[in-house]
CSV table of C-alpha atoms and ligand atoms in Angstrom, one decimal:
chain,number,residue,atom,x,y,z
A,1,UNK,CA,0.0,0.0,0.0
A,2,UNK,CA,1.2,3.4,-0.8
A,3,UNK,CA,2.0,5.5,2.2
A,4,UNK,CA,0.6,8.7,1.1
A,5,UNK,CA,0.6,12.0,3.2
A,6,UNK,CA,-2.6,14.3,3.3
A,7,UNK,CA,-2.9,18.1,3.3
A,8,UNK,CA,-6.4,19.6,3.5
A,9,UNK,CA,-7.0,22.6,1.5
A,10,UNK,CA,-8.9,25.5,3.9
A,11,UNK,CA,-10.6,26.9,0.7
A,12,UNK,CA,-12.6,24.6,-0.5
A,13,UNK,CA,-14.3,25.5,-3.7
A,14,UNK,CA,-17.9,25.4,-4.8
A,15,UNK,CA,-18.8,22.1,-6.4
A,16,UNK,CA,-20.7,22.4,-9.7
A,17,UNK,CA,-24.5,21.4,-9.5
A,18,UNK,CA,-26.0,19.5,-11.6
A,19,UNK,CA,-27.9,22.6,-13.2
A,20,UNK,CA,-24.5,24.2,-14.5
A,21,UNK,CA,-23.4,22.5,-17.9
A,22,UNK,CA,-19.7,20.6,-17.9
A,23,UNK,CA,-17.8,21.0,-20.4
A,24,UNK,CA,-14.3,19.3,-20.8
A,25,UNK,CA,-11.2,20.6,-18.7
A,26,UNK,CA,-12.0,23.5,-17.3
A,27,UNK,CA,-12.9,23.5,-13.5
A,28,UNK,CA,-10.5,21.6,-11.6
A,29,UNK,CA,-11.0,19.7,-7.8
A,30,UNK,CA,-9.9,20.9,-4.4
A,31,UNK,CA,-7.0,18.2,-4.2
A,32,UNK,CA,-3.9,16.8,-6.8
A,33,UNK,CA,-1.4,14.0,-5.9
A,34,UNK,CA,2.1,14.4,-6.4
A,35,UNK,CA,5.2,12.2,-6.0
A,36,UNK,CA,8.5,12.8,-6.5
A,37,UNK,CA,11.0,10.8,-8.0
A,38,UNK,CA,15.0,11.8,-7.8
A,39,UNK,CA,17.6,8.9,-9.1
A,40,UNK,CA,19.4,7.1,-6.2
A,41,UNK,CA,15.8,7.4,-4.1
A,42,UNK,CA,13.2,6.5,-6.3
A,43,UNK,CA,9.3,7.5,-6.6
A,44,UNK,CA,9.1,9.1,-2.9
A,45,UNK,CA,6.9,11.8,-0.9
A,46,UNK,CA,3.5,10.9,-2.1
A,47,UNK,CA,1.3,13.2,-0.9
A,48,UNK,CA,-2.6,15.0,-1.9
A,49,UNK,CA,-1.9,18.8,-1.3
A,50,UNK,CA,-4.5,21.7,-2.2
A,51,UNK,CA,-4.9,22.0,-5.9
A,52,UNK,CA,-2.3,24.9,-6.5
A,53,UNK,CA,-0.3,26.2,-9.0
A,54,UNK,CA,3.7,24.1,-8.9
A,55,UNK,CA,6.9,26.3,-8.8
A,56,UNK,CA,9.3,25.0,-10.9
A,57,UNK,CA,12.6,26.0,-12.1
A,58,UNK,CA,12.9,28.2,-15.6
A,59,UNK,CA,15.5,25.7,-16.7
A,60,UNK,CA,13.6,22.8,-15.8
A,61,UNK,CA,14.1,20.4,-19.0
A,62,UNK,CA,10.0,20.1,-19.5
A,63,UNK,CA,9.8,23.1,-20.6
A,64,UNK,CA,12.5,22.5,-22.9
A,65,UNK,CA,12.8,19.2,-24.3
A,66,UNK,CA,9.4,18.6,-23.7
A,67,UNK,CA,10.1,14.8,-21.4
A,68,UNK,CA,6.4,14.6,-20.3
A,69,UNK,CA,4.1,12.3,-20.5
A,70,UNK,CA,0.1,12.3,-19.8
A,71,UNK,CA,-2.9,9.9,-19.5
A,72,UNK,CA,-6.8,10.4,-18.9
A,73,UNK,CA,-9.0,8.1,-17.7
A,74,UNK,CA,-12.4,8.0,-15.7
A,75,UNK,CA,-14.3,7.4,-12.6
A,76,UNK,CA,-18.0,7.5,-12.2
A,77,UNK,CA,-20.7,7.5,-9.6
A,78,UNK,CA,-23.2,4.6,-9.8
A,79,UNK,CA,-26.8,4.9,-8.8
A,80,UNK,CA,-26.2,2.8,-5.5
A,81,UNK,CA,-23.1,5.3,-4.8
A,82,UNK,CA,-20.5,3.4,-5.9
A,83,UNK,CA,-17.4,5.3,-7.3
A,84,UNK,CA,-16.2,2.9,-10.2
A,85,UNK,CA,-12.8,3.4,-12.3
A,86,UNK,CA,-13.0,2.4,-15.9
A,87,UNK,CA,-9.9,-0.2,-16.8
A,88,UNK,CA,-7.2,1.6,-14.9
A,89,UNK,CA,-4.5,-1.2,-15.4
A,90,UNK,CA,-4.7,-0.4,-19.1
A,91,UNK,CA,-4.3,3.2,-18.3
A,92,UNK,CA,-1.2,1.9,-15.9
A,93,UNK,CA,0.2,-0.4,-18.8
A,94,UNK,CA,0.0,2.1,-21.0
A,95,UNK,CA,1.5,5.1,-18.8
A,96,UNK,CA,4.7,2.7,-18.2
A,97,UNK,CA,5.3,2.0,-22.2
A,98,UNK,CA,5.2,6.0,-22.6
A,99,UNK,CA,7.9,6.2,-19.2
A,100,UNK,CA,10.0,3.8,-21.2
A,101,UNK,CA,9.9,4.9,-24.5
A,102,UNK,CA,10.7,8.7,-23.1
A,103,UNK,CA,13.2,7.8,-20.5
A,104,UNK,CA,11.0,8.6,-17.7
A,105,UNK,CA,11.7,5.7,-14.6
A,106,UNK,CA,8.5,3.7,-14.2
A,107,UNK,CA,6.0,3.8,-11.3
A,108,UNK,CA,5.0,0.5,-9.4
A,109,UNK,CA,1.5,-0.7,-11.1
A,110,UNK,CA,0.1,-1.2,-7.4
A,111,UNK,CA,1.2,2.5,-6.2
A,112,UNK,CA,0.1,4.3,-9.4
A,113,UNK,CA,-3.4,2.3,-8.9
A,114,UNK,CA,-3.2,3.4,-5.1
A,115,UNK,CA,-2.6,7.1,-6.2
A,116,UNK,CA,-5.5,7.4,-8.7
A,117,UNK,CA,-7.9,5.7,-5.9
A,118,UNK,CA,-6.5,7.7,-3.0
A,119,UNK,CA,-6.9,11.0,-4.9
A,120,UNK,CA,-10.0,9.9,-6.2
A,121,UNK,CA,-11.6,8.8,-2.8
A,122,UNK,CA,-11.0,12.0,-1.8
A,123,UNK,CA,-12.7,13.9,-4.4
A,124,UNK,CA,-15.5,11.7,-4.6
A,125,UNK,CA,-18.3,14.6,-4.1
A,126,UNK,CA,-16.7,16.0,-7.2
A,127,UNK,CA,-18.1,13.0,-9.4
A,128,UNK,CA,-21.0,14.5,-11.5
A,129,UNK,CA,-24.1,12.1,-12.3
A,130,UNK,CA,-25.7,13.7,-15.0
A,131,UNK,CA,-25.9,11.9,-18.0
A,132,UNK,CA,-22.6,12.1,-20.1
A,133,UNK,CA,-20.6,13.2,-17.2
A,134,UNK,CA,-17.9,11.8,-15.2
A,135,UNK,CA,-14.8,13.0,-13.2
A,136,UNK,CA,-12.0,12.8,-15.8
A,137,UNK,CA,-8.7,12.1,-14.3
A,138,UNK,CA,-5.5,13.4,-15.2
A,139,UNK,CA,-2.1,11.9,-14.7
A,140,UNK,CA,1.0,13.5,-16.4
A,141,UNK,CA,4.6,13.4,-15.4
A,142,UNK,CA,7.0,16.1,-16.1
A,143,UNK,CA,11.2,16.2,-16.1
A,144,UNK,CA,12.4,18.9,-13.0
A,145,UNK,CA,15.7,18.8,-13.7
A,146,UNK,CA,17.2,22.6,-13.8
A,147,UNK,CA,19.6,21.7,-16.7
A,148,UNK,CA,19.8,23.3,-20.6
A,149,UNK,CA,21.6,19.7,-22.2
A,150,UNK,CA,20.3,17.6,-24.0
A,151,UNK,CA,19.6,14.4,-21.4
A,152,UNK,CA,16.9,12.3,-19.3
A,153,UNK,CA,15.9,14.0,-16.3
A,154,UNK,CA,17.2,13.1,-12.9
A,155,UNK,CA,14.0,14.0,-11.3
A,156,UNK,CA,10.5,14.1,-11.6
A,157,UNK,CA,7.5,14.8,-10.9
A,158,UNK,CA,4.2,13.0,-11.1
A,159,UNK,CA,0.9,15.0,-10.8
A,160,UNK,CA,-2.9,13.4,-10.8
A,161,UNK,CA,-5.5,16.3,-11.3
A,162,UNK,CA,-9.2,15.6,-11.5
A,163,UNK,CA,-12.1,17.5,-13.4
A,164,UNK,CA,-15.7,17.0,-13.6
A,165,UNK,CA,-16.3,17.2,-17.4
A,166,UNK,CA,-19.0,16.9,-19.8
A,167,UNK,CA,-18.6,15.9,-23.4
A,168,UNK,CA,-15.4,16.5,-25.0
A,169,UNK,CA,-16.9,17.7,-28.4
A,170,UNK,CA,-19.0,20.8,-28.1
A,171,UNK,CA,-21.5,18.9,-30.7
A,172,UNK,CA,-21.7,16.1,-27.6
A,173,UNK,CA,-23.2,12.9,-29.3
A,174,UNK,CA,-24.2,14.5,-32.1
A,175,UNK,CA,-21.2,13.5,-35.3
A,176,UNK,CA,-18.6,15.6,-35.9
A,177,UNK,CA,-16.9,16.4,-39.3
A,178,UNK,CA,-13.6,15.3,-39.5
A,179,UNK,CA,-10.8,17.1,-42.1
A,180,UNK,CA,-8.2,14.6,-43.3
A,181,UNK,CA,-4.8,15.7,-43.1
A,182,UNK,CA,-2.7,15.7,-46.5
A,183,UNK,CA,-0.1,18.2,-45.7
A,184,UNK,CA,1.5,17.7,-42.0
A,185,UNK,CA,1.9,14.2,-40.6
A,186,UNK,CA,1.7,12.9,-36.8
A,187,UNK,CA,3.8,10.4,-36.6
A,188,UNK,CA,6.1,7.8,-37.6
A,189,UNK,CA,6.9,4.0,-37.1
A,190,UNK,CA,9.7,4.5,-34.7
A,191,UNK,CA,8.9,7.8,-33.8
A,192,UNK,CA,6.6,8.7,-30.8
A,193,UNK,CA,3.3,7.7,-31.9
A,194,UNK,CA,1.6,5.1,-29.9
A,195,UNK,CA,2.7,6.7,-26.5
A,196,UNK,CA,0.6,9.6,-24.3
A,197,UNK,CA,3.2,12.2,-24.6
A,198,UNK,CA,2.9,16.2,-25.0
A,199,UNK,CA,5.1,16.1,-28.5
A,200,UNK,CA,1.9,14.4,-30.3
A,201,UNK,CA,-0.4,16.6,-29.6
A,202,UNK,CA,1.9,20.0,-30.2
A,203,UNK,CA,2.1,18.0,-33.7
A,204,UNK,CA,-1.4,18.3,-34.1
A,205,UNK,CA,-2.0,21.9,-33.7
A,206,UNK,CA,-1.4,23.5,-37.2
A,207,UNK,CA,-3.6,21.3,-38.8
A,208,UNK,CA,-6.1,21.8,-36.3
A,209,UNK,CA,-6.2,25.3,-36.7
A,210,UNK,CA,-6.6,24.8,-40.2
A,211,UNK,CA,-9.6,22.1,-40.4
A,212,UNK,CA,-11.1,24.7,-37.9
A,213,UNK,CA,-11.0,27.5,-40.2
A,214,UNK,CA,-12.4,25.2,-42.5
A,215,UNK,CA,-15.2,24.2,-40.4
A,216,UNK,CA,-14.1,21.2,-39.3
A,217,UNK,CA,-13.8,19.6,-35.4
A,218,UNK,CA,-10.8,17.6,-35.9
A,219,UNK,CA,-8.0,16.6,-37.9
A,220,UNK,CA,-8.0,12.9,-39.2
A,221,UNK,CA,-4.1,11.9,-39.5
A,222,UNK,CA,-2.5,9.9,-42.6
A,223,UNK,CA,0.4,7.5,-41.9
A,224,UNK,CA,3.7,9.7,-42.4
A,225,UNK,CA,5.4,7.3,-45.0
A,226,UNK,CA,2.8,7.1,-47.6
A,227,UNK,CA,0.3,9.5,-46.7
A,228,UNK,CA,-2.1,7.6,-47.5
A,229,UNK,CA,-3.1,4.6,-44.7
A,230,UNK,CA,-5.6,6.2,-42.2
A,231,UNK,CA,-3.8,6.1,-38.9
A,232,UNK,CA,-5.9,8.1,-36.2
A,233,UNK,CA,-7.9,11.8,-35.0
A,234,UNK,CA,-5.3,12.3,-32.3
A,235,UNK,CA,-8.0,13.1,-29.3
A,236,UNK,CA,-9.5,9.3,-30.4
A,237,UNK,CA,-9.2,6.0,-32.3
A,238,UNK,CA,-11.1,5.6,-35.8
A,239,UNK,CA,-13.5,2.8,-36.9
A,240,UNK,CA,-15.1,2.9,-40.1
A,241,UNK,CA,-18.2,0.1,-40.9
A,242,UNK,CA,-17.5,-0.7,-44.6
A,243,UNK,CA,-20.0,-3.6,-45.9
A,244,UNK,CA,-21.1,-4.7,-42.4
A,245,UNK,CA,-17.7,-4.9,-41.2
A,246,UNK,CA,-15.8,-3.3,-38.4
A,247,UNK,CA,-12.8,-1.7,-39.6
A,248,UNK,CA,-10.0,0.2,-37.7
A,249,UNK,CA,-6.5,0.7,-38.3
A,250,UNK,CA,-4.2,-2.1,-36.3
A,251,UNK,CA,-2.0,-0.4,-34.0
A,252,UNK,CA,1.8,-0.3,-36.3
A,253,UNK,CA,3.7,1.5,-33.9
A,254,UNK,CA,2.5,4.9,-34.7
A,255,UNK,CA,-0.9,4.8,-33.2
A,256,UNK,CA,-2.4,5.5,-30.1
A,257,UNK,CA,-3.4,1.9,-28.2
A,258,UNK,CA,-6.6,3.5,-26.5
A,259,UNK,CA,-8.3,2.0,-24.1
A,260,UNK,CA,-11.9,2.7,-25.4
A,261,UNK,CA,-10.5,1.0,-29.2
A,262,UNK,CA,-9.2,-1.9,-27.4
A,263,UNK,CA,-13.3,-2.2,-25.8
A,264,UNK,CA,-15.0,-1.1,-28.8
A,265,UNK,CA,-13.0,-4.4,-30.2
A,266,UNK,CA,-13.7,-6.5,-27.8
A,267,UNK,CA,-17.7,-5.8,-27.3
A,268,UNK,CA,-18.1,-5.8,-31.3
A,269,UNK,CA,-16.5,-9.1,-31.4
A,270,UNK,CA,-18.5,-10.4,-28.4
A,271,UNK,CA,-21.6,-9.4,-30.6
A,272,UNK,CA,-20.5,-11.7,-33.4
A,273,UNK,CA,-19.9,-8.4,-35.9
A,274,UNK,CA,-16.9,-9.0,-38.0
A,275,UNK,CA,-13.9,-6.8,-36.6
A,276,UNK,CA,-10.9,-6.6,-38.7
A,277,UNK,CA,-7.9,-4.2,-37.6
A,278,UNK,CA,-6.0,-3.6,-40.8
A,279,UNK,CA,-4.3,-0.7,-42.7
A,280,UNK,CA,-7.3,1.1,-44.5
A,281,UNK,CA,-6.4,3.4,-47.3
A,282,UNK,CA,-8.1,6.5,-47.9
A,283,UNK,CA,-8.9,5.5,-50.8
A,284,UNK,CA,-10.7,2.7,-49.9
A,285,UNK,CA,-12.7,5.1,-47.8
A,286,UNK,CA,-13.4,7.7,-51.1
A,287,UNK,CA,-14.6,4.4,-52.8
A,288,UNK,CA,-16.9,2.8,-50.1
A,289,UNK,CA,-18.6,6.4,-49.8
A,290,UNK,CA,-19.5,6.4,-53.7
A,291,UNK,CA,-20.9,2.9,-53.9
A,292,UNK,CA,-22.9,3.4,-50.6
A,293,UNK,CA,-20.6,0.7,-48.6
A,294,UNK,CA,-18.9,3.5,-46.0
A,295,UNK,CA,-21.8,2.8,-44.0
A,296,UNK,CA,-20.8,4.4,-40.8
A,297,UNK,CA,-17.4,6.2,-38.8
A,298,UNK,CA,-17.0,6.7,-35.2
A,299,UNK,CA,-14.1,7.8,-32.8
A,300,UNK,CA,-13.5,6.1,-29.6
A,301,UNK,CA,-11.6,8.0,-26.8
A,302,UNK,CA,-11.6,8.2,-23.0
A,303,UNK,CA,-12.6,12.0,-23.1
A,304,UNK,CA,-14.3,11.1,-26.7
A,305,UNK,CA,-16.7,8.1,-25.7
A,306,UNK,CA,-17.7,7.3,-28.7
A,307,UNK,CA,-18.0,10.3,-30.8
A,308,UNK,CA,-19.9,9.6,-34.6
A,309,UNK,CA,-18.5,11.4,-37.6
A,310,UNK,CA,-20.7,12.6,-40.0
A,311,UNK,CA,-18.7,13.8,-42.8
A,312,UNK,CA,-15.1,13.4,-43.7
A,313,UNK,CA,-13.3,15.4,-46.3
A,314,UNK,CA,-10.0,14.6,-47.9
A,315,UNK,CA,-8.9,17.3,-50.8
A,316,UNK,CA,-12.2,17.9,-52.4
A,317,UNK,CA,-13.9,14.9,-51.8
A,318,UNK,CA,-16.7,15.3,-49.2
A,319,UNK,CA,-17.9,12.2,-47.6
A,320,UNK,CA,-21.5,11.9,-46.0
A,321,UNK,CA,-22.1,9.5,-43.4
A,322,UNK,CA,-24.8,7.7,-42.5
A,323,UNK,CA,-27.1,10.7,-43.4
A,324,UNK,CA,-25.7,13.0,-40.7
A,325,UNK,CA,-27.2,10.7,-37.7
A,326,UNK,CA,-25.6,8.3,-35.4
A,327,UNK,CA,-25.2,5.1,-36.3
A,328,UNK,CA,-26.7,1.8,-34.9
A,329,UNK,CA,-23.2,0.7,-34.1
A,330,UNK,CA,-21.6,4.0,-32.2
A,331,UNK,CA,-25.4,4.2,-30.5
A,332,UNK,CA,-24.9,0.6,-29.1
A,333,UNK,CA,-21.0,1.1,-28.4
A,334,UNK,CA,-21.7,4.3,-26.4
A,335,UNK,CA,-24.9,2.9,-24.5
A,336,UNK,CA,-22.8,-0.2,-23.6
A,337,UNK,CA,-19.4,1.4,-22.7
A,338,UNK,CA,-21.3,4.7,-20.7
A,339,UNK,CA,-24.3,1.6,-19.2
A,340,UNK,CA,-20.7,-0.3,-17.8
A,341,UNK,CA,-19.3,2.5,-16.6
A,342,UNK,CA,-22.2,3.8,-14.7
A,343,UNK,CA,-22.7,-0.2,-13.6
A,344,UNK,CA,-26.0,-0.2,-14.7
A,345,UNK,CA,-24.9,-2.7,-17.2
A,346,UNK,CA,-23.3,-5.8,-16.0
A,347,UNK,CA,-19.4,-5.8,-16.3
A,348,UNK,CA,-18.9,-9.0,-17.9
A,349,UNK,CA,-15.4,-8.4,-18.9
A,350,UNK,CA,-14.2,-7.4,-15.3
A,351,UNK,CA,-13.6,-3.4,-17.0
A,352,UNK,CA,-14.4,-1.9,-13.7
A,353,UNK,CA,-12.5,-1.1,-10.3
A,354,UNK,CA,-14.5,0.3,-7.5
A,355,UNK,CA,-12.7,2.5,-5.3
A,356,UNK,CA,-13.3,2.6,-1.2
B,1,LIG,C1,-8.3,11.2,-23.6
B,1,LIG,O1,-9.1,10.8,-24.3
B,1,LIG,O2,-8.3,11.0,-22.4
B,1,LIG,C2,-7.1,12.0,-24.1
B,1,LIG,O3,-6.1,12.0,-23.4
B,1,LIG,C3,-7.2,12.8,-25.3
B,1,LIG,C4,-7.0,14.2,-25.0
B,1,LIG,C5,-6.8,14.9,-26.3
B,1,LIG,C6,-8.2,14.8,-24.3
């Protein structure tokens, strides 16, 4: 168990009601964990400390090298009061491949699980219950090291932050128009794709702003080589039902593994649909939405849920999906995956970890 320290805050803040709208990331809980790690000592000094801003050296190599790393994932409040986290070893799992592949030392799988509960129990009147709210929580871990060479860290810092949020999208279930990129590229086999660091998502922002202008949510990415295999949106997974199949990119070392993709898998599956993870071409996509066969896309992410897309445009070929609605498939996805989280529907794959 970790030993962890507690410092009450003696402002507590005002707790959003249930009349005031969430949206994503804004309003942030009373508490944060941090732990420090130095080489020689290891991850030491956990503690939960009133939410305030962290001093930190001008030097420090974060805010030059960018060695961070981040993760989001869940908890809810059932209707029986039960606070449930949604597959935080995956989160864990996944946090430890970033560490490694950015040179950050890793964190015990039992104390990072004992941080996000501890923090969590503590915040547990922050959970909203709305429908399509939850607490989102935040783990990142930044280099401290005052130093201006080019090097891993010697110390760090790990951070959890919590936020009740609403949906990520502004357009909330409702699909979202998605620009694919042809001009910059996210990542690269080798490069830094498939782990939750900082560096991916700075990659993202030019095109963003562009596909904004252009009236669109979000940036769909192409593979960097040939610019042309469908890789991912950046803020979620893709899945594209082409002919009755389930289609998503397989993960080739420059995609995200998300946690929600990995359950959208497994509950398509476990409904008998065909699922097949392959490289998709855009083409393929331009083609399937002229003979009628694109018959539905949808996005899966933690802060996503399951987020429809109603039209994708790559160059000047605009593709309409299913009609503008929601499809059957992201319907039943997000009813399953939000009914499990809330428990309301029974957790037969064991997805859920209560926390008391
Ligand atoms: C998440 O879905 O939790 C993410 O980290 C994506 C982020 C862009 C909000």
């Amino acid at each position: 168990m970790l030993n962890i320290r507690f410092e009450k805050t003696t402002t507590p803040k005002p707790i959003p009601g249930a009349e005031n709208p969430l949206t994503f990331g804004t309003i942030f809980t009373d508490h944060m964990f941090v732990m420090d790690y130095a080489t020689g000592k290891g991850w030491h000094d956990a503690r939960i400390v009133p939410y305030a801003p962290i001093s930190l050296d001008p030097s420090a190599m974060v805010f030059h090298y960018g060695q961070e790393m981040f993760e989001g994932l869940k908890a809810y409040k059932t209707e029986d009061g039960k606070t449930l986290l949604f597959r935080p070893d995956k989160n864990i799992e996944r946090a430890n491949n970033t560490n490694k592949r950015i040179c950050i030392p890793e964190i015990s799988e039992s104390d990072f699980l004992d941080a996000i509960k501890a923090i969590v129990k503590e915040e547990e009147a922050w959970i909203p219950t709305k429908p399509g709210t939850s607490l989102y929580i935040r783990p990142f871990i930044i280099a401290t090291d005052p130093y201006l060479g080019v090097r891993p860290s010697d110390t760090y810092q790990l951070i959890i932050i919590l936020s009740p949020v609403g949906a990520y999208y502004k357009e909330g279930l409702d699909p979202v128009k998605i620009w694919i990129e042809d001009e910059y590229v996210r990542a690269v086999k080798g490069g830094l794709g498939e782990a939750k660091t900082g560096a991916n998502y700075v990659a993202s922002l030019a095109s963003q702003v562009k596909a904004h202008k252009e009236g669109y949510s979000q940036v769909l990415w192409l593979d960097g080589v040939h610019r042309k295999y469908i890789e991912e949106v950046g803020a979620m997974n893709i899945f594209f039902k082409i002919n009755g199949t389930i289609i998503t990119p397989m993960l080739n070392g420059s995609i995200l593994p998300g946690v929600t993709r990995n359950s959208a898998i497994q509950l398509c599956k476990h409904w008998g649909l065909p699922v097949e993870e392959r490289q998709v071409s855009v083409e393929e996509l331009i083609d399937a939405a002229k003979t009628g066969a694109l018959e539905e896309v949808f996005g899966t992410g933690t802060a996503a849920v399951i987020s429809p897309v109603g039209e994708l445009r790559f160059e000047d070929d605009i593709m309409k999906i299913s009609d503008g609605g929601i499809g059957e498939i992201s319907q039943k996805l997000y009813d399953t995956i939000t009914g499990i989280q809330l428990g309301k529907i029974k957790d037969e794959f064991g997805w859920t970890v209560e926390v008391n």
